[in-house]
Coordinates of C-alpha atoms (C1' of nucleotides) in Angstrom, one line a residue:
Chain A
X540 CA 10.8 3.4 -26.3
X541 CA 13.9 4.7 -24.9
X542 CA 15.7 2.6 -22.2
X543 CA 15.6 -0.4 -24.1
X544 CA 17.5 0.9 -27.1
X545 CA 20.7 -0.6 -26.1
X546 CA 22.6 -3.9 -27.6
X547 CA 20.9 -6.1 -25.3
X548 CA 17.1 -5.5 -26.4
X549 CA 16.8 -6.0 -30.4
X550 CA 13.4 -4.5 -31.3
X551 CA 10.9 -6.7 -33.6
X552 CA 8.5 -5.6 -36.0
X553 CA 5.2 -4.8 -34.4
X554 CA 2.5 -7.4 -35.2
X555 CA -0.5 -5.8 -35.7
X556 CA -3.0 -8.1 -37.6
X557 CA -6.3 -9.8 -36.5
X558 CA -3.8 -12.7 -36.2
X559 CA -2.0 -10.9 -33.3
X560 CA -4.8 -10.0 -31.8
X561 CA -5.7 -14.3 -31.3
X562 CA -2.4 -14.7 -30.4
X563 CA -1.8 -11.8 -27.7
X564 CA -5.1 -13.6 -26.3
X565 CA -2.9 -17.0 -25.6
X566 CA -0.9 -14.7 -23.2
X567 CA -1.9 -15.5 -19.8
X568 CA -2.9 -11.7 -18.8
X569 CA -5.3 -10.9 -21.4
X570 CA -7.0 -14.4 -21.4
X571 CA -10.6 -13.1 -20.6
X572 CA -10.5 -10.1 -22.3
X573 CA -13.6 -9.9 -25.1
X574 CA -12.6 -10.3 -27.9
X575 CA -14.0 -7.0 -29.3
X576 CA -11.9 -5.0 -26.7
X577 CA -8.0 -6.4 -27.3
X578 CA -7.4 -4.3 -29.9
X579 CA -8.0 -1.6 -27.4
X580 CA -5.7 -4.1 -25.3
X581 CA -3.6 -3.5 -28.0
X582 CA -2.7 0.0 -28.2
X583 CA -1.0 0.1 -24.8
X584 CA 1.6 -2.4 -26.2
X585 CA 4.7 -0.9 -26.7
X586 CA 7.2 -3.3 -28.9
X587 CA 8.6 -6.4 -29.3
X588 CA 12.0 -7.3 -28.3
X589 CA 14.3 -10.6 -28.6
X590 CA 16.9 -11.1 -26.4
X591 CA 19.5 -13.6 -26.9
X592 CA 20.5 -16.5 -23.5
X593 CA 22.4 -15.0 -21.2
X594 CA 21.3 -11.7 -20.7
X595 CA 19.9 -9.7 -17.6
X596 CA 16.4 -8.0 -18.4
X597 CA 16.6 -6.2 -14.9
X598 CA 18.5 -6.1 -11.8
X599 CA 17.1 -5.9 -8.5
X600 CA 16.8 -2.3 -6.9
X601 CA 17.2 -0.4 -10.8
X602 CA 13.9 1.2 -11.7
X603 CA 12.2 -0.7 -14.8
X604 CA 10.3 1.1 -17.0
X605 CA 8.5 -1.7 -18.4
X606 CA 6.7 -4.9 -17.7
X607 CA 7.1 -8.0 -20.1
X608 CA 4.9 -10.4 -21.4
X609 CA 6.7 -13.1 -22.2
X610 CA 6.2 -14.7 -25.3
X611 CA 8.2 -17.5 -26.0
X612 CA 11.8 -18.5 -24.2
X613 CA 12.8 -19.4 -20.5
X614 CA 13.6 -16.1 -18.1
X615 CA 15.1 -17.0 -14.3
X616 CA 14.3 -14.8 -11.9
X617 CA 16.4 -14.4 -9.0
X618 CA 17.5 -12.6 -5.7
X619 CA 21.4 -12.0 -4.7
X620 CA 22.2 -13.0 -1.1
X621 CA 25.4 -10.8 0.3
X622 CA 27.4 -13.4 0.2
X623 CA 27.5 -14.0 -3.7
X624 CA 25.2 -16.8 -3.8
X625 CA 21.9 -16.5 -5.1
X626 CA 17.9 -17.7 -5.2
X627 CA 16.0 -18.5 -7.9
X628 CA 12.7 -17.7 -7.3
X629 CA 10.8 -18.6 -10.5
X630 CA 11.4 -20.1 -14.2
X631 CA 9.4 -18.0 -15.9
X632 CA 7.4 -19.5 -18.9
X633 CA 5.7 -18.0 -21.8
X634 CA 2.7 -16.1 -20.9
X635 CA 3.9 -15.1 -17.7
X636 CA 4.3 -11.7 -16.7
X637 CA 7.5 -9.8 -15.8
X638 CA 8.5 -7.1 -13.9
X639 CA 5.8 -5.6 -12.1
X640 CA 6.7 -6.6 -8.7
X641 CA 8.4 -3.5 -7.6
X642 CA 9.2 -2.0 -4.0
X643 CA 7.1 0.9 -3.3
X644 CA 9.9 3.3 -4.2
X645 CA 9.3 2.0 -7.8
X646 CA 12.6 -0.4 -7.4
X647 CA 12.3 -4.0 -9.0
X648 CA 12.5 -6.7 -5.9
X649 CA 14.2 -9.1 -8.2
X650 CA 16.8 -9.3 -11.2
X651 CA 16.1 -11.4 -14.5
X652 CA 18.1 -13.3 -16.3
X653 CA 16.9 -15.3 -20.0
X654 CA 18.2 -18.6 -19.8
X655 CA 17.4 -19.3 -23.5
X656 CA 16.8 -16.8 -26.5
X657 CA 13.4 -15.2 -25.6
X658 CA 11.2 -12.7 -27.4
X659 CA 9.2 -10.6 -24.9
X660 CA 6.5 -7.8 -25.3
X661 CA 6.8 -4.4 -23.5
X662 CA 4.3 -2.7 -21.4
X663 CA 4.8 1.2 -19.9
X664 CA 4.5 0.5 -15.9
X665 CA 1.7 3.8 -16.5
X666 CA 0.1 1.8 -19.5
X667 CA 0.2 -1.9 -16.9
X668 CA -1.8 0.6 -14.9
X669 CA -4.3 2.5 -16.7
X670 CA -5.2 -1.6 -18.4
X671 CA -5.2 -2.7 -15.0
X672 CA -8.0 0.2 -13.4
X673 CA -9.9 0.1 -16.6
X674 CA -10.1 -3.5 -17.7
X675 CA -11.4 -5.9 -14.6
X676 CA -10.8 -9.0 -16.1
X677 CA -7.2 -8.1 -16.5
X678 CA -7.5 -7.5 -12.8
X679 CA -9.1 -10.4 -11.9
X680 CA -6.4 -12.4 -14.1
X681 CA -3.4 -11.1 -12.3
X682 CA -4.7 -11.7 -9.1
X683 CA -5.2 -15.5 -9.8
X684 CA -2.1 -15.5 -11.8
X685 CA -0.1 -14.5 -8.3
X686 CA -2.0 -16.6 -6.6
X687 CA -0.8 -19.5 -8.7
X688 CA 2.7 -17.9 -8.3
X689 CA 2.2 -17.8 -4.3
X690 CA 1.1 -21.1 -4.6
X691 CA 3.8 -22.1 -6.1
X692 CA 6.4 -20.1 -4.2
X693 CA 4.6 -21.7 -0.8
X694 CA 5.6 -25.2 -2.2
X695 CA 9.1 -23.9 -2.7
X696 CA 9.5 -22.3 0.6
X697 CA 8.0 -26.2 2.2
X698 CA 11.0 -27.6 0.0
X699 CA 13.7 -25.4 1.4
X700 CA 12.1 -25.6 5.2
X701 CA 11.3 -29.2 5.1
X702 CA 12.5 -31.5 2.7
X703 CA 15.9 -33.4 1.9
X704 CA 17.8 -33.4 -1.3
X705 CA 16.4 -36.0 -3.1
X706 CA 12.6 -34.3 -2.7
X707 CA 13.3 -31.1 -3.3
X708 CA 15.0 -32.4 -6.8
X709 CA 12.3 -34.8 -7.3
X710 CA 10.0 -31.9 -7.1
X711 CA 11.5 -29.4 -8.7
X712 CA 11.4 -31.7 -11.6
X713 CA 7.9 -32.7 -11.8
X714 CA 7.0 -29.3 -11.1
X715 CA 9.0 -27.9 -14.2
X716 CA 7.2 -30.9 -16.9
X717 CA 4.1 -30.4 -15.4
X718 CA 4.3 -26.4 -16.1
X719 CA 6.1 -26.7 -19.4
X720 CA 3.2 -29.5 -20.2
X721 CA 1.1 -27.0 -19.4
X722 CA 2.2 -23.6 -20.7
X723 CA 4.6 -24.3 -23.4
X724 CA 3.7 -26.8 -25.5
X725 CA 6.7 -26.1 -27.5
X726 CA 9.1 -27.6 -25.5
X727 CA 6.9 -29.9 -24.6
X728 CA 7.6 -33.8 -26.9
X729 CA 4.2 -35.8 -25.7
X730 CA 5.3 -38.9 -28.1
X731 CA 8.6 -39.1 -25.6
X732 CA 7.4 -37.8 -22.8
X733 CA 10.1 -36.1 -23.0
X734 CA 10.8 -31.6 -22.2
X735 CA 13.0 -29.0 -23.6
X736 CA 14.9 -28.5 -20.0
X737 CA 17.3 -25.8 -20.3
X738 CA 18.3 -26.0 -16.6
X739 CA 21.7 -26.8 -16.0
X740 CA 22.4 -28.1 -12.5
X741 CA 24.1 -25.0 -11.4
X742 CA 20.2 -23.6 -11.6
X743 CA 19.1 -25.9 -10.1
X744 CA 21.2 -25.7 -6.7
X745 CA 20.3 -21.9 -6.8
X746 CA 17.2 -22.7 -7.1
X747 CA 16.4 -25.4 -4.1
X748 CA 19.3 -24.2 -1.7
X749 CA 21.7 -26.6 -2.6
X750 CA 25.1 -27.2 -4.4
X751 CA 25.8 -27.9 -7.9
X752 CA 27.8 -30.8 -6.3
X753 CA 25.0 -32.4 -4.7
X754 CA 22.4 -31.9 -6.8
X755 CA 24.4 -33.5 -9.6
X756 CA 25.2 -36.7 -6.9
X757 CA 21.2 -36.9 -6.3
X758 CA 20.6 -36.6 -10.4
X759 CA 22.9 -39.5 -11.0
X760 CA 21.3 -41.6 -8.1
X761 CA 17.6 -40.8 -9.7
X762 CA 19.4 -41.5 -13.1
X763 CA 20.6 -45.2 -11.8
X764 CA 16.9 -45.8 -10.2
X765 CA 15.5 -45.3 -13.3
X766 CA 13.5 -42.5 -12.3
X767 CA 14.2 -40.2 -14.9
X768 CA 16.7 -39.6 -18.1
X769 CA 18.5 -35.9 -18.6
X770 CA 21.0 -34.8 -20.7
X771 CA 21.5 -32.4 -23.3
X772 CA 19.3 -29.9 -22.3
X773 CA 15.9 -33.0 -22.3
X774 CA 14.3 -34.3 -19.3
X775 CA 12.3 -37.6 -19.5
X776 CA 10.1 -38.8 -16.2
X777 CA 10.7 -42.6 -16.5
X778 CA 8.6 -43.1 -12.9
X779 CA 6.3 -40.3 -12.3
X780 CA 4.6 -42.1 -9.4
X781 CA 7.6 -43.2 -7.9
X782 CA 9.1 -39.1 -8.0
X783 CA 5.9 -38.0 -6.8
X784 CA 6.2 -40.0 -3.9
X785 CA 9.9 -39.1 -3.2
X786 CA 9.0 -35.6 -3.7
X787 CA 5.5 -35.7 -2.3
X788 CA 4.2 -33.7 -5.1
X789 CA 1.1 -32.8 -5.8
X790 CA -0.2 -31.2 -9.7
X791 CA -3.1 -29.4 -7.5
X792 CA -0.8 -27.5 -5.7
X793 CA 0.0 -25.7 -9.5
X794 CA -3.9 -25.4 -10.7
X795 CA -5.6 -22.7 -8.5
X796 CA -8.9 -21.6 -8.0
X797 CA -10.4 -18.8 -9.9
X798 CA -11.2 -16.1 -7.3
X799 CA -14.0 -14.1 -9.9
Chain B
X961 CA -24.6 -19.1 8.6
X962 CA -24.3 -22.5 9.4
X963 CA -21.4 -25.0 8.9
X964 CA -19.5 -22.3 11.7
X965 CA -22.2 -23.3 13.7
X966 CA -20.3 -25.6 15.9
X967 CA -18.4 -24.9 19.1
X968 CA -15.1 -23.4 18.3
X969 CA -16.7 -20.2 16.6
X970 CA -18.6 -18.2 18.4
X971 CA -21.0 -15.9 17.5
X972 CA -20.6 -12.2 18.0
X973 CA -23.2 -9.3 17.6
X974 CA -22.6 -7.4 14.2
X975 CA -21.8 -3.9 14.9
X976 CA -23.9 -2.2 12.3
X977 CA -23.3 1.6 13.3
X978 CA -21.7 4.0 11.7
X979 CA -18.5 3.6 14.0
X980 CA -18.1 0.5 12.6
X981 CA -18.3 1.5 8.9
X982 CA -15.6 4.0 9.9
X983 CA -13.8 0.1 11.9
X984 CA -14.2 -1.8 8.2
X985 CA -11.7 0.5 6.7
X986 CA -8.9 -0.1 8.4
X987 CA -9.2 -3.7 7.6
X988 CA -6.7 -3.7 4.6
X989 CA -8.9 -4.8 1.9
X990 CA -11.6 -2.2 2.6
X991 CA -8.9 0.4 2.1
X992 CA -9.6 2.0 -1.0
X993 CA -12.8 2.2 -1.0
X994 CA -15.2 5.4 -1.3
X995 CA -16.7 6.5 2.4
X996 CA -20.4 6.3 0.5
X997 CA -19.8 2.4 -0.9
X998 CA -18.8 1.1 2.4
X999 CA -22.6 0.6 3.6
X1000 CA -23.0 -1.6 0.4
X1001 CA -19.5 -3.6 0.9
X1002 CA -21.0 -4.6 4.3
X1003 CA -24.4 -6.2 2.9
X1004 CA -21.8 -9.0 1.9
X1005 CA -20.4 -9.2 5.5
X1006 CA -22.0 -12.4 7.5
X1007 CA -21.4 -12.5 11.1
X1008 CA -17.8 -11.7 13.4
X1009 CA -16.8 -14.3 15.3
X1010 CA -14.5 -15.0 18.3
X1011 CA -12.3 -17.8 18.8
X1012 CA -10.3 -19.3 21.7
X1013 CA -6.2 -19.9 20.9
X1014 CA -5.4 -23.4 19.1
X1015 CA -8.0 -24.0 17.8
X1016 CA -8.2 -24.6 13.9
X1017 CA -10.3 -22.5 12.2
X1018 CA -9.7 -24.3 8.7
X1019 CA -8.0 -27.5 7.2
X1020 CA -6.1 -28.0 4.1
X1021 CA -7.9 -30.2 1.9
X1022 CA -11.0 -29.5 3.0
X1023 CA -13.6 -26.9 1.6
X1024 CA -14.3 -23.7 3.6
X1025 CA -17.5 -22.1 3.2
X1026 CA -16.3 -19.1 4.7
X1027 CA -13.6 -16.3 4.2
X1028 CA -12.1 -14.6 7.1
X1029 CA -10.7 -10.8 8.0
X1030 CA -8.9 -11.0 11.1
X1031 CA -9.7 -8.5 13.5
X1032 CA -7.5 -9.0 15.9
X1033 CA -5.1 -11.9 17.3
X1034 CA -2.7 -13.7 15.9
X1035 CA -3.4 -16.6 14.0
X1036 CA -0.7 -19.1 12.2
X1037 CA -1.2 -20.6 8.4
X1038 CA 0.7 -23.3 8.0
X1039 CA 0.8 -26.9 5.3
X1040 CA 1.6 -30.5 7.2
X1041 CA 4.1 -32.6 5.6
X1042 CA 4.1 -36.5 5.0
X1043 CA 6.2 -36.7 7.7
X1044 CA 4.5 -35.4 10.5
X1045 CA 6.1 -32.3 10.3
X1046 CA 4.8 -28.8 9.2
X1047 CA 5.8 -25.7 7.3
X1048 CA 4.4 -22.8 8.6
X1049 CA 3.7 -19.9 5.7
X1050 CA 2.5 -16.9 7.5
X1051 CA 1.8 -15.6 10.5
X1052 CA -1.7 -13.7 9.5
X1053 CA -1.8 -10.0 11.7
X1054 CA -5.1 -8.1 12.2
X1055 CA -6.5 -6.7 8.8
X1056 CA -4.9 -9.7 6.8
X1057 CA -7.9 -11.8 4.8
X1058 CA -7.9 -15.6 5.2
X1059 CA -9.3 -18.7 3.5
X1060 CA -9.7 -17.5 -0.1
X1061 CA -6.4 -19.3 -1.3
X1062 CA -8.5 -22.4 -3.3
X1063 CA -7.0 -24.9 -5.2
X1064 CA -9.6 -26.0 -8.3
X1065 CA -11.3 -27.8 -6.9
X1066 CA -12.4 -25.5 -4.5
X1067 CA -9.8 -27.0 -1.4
X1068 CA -8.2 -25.1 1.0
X1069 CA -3.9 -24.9 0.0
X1070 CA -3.3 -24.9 3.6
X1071 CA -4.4 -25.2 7.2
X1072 CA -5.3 -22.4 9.8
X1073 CA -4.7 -22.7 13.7
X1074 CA -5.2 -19.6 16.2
X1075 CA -2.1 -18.9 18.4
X1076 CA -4.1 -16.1 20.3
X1077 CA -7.9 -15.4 20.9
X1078 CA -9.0 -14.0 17.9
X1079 CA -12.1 -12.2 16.7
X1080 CA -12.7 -12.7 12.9
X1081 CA -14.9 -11.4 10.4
X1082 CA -16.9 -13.6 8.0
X1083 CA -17.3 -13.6 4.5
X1084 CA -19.1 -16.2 2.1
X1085 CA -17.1 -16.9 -1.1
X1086 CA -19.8 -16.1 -3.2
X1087 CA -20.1 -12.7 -2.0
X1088 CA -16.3 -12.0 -1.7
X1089 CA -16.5 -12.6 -5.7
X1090 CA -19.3 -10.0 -5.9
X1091 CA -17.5 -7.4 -4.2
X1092 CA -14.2 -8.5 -6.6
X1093 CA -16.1 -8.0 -9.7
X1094 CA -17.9 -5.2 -8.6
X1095 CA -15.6 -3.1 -6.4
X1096 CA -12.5 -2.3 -8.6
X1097 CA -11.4 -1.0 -5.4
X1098 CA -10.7 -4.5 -3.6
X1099 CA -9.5 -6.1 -6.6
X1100 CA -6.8 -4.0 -6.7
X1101 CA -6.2 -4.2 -3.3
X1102 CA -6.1 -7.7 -3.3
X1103 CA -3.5 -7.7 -5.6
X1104 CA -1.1 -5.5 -3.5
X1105 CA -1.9 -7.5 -0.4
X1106 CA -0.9 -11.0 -2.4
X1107 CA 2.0 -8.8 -3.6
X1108 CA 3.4 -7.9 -0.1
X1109 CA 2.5 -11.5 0.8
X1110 CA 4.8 -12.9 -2.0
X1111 CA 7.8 -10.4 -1.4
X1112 CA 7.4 -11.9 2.1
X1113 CA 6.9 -15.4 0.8
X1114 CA 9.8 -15.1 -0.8
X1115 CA 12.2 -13.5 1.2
X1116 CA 11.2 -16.9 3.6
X1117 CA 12.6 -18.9 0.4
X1118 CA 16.0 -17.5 0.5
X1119 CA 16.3 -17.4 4.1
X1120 CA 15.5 -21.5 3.8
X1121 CA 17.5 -22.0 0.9
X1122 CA 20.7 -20.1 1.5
X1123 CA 20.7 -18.7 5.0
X1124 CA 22.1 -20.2 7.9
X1125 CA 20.5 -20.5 11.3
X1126 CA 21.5 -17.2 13.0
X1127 CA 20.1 -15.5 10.0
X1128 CA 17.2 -16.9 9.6
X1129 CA 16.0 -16.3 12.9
X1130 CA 17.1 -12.9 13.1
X1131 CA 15.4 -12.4 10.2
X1132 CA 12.1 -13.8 11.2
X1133 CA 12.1 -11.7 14.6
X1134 CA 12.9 -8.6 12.6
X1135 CA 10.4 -9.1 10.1
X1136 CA 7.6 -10.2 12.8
X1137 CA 8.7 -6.9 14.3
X1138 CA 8.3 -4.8 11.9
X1139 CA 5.1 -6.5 10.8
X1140 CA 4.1 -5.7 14.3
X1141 CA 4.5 -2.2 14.3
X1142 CA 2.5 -1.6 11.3
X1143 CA -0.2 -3.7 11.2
X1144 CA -0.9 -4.3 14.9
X1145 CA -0.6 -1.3 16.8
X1146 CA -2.2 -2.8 19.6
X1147 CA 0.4 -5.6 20.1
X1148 CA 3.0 -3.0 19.5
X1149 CA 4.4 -0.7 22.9
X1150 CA 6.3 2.2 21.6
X1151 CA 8.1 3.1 24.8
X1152 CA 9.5 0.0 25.6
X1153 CA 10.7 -0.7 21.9
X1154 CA 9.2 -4.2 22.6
X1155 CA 6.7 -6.3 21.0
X1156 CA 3.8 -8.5 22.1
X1157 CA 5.3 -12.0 20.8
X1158 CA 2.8 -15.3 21.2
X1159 CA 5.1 -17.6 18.9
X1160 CA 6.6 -20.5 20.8
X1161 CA 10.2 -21.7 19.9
X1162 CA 8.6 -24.8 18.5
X1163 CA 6.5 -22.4 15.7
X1164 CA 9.6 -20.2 15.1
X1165 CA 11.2 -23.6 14.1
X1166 CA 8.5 -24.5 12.3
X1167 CA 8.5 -21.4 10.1
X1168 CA 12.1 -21.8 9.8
X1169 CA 13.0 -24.9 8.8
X1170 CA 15.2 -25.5 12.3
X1171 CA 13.8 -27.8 15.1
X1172 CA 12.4 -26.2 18.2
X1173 CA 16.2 -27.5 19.8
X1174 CA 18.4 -25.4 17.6
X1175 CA 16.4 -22.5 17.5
X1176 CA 16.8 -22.2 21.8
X1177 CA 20.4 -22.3 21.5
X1178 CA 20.5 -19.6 18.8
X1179 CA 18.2 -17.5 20.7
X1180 CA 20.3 -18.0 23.8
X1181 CA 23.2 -16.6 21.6
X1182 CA 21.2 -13.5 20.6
X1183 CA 20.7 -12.8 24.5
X1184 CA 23.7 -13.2 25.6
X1185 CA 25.5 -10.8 22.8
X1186 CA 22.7 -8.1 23.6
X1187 CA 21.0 -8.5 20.8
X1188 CA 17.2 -9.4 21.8
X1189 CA 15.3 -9.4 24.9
X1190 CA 12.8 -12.1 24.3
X1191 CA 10.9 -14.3 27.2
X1192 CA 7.1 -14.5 28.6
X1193 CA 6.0 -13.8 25.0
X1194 CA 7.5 -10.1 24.9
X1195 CA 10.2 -9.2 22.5
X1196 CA 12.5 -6.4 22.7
X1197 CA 15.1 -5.8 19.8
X1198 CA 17.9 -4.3 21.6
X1199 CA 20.3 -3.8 18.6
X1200 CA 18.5 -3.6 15.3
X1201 CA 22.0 -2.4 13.6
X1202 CA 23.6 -5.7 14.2
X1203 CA 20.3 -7.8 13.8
X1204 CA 19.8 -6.6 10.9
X1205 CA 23.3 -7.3 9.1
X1206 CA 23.1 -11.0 10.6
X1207 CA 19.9 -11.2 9.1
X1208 CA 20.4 -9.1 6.0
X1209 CA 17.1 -8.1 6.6
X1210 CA 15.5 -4.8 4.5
X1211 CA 12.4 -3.5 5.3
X1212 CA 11.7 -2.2 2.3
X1213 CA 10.6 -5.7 1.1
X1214 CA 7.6 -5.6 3.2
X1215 CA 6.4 -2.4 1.5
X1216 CA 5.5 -3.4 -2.0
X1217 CA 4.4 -0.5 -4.7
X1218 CA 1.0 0.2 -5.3
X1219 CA -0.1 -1.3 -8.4
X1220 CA -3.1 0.9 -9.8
Chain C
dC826 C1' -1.6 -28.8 43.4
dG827 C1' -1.0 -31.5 39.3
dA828 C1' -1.0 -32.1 34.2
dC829 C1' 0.8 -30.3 30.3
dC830 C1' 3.3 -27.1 27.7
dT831 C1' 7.6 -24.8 26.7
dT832 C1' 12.3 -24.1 27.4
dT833 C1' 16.9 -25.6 28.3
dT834 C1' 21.1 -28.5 28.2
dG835 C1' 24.2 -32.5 26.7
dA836 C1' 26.0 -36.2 23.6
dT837 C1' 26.0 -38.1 19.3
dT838 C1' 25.1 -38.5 14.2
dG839 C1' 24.6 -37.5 9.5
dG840 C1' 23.4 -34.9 5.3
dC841 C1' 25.2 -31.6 2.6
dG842 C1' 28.8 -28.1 1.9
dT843 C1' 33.6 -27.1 0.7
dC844 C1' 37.6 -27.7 -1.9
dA845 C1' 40.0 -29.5 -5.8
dA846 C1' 40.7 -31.6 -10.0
dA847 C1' 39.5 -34.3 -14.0
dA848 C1' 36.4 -35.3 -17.7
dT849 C1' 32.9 -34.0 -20.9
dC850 C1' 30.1 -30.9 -23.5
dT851 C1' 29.3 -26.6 -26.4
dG852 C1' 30.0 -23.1 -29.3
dT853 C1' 33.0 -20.3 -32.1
dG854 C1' 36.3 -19.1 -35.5
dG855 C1' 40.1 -20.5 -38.5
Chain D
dC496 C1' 36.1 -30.1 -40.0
dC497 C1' 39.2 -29.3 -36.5
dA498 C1' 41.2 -26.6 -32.6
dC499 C1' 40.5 -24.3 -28.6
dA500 C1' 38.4 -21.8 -24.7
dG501 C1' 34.9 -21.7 -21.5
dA502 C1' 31.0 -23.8 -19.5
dT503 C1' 29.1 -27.8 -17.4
dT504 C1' 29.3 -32.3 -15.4
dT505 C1' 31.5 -35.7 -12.6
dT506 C1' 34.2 -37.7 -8.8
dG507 C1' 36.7 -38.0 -4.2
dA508 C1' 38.2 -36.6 0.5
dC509 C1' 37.1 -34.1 4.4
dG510 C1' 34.5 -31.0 7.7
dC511 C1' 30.7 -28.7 9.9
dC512 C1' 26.1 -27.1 10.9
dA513 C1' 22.0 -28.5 12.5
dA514 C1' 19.1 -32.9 13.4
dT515 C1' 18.2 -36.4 16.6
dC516 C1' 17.6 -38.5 21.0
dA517 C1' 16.9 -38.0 25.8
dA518 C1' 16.0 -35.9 30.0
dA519 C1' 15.6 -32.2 33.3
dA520 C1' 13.9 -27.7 34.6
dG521 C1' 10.8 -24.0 34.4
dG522 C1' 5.9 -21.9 33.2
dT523 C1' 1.1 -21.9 32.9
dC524 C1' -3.6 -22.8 33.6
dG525 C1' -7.6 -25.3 35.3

DNA sequence: CGACCTTTTGATTGGCGTCAAAATCTGTGG
DNA sequence: CCACAGATTTTGACGCCAATCAAAAGGTCG
């Protein structure tokens, strides 16, 4: 566990209890692993880190040595375009995996940045391997889980291509409480129908190809409609029918089908 | 086989010799998999089909029976928007598998129109899950095909979001090129440098996010600095160099890292 | 040859970017 | 608990890239 060992990456005591072994089982990648085989999951784990906001995990054409799982916290994962700017590509949420989408020269094809404090768990690219060749349901979960990521991606790529301002925004937004609804219920209030939303609107132009300037003009707009409240880091959907017709959204579009 | 059984597909004679075990392994999924298992990975094959250009062979929404290899041809995957317009996602090259992006509820995420004759290969989506449960082999090259797809997917993203025009289409010709020349030997002529090229100005627009207008003038640009040769659905990249800084285009993107 | 694509060109419009500056929020240390 | 620096949000004026509308010219295939 070298590489890691530097102020950035704070390591956390290892957790290795039956209790760990239920909870490792919440994370996306190992949901259909038997239950007698994730303690063998187990032993290819390599540490747990936290990382405080603020902080790249990886930059784009380094060589990672690990994968992540992450476990709890909000990660942005991002290209850099030449001339400064950059695209966000995905929020990731807990569960989701990190860092295995490398170039075939072993470089990653897109840096990390944790938006909040995060904790993550550490897997050996050899270890992401050997799990994946010897475990097929891991196998099978990772393909669906890019699927869904493709998916999502795809939707992304239709709000760049093909949709004004006020859609993409509309979108991105529903998109984000229906994940967070979904995979974090931490940051997820269901008397207030309200989310932890840790975006600022600086993210949010790098993430749907537009300004800080103009997505905050388009916020304030939805804001006077009555379409949503945001502010200090919550986001409340006040008219989800009325956004999902502005942004033409569509919940399917995030709930794929199981290819095994 | 029924449910194809209608006039836009039509039925071909499956080539069950030898020479055409030797033909199923250079379609990409097939790819890993051991000389002896191949006779057993074509039980699961149904029937190869031709079909005419525009035509569609599947609709978003709807609930194919069927999932396709393309043999050869060219054939466009694209999502319609509410406003008549459409988004297209991919422009699917010989070996590329189609129709096995479900939603749930077992819909298709997007629509599928031939822009050449193509001949396709058939398989139910029951026995595609066999062979993905069975066959470690096609798992794991399912994952690096979604893989490459994504890295494409989203290097489409950040030519939307935070490219301009000139870019984007340089980057699409380059990419469609390269893609070309991999993937489609046939439609690729070495000595000429030039590429066979069946997408109109209208679909290059509609991959884009530009309308069919702007896209002509920009192309008109690229001829008259030297740039591309491009007419009566040839391409010719004259100066990759410069193409390639207005697009920012690396082909090392298309060439993702094995996974397993 | 005729119908239908596809490409090409011109004039005009508008959504969003750019630049700049003020106001507000957030976190940190004294 | 306040002071202060840095981040984030907010507002205004102005400009430009690409969309829109319209129509002609060139290709293609039955």
């Amino acid at each position: 566990m070298h590489s890691l060992n530097n102020s950035v990456f704070n390591l956390l005591p290892k957790p290795y209890t039956d209790c760990a072994a239920c909870e490792i089982r919440k994370t996306a990648l190992f949901q259909g692993v038997p239950y007698g085989r994730l303690g063998w999951t187990q032993q290819y784990r390599e540490a747990q880190f936290s990382v405080a906001a603020r902080n790249q995990l990886y930059f784009e054409n380094m060589r990672p040595e690990f994968a992540f799982t992450l476990v709890s916290g909000w990660v942005a994962l991002y290209k850099t375009i030449a001339d400064g700017s950059r695209q966000i590509l995905k929020y990731a949420l807990p569960g989701d995996l990190l860092g295995f989408n490398l170039t075939r020269d072993g470089t990653a094809t897109h840096s990390a940045e944790t938006i909040t404090p995060v904790i993550l768990c550490a897997f050996s690219s050899k270890n992401l391997s050997i799990m994946l060749r010897e475990q097929p349901e891991i196998a099978a979960r990772l393909v669906e889980m890019n699927l869904r990521d493709m998916s999502i991606c795809q939707q992304h790529l239709i709000c760049a291509g093909r949709k004004d301002a006020r859609a993409r925004l509309a979108y991105m937004l529903l998109e984000t409480y229906y994940r967070v609804q979904k995979q974090s219920k931490a940051d997820f209030d269901e008397k207030a129908k309200a989310i932890f939303f840790p975006i600022t609107q600086e993210l949010l132009g790098d993430s749907l190809g537009l300004t800080n300037v103009h997505v905050n003009r388009v916020l304030k707009v939805f804001k006077m409609e009555g379409l949503i409240e945001c502010s200090h880091r919550r986001l409340i959907i006040l008219d989800e029918k009325r956004l999902s017709e502005i942004a033409q959204f569509n919940s399917q579009t995030l709930d794929i089908h199981p290819l095994v």
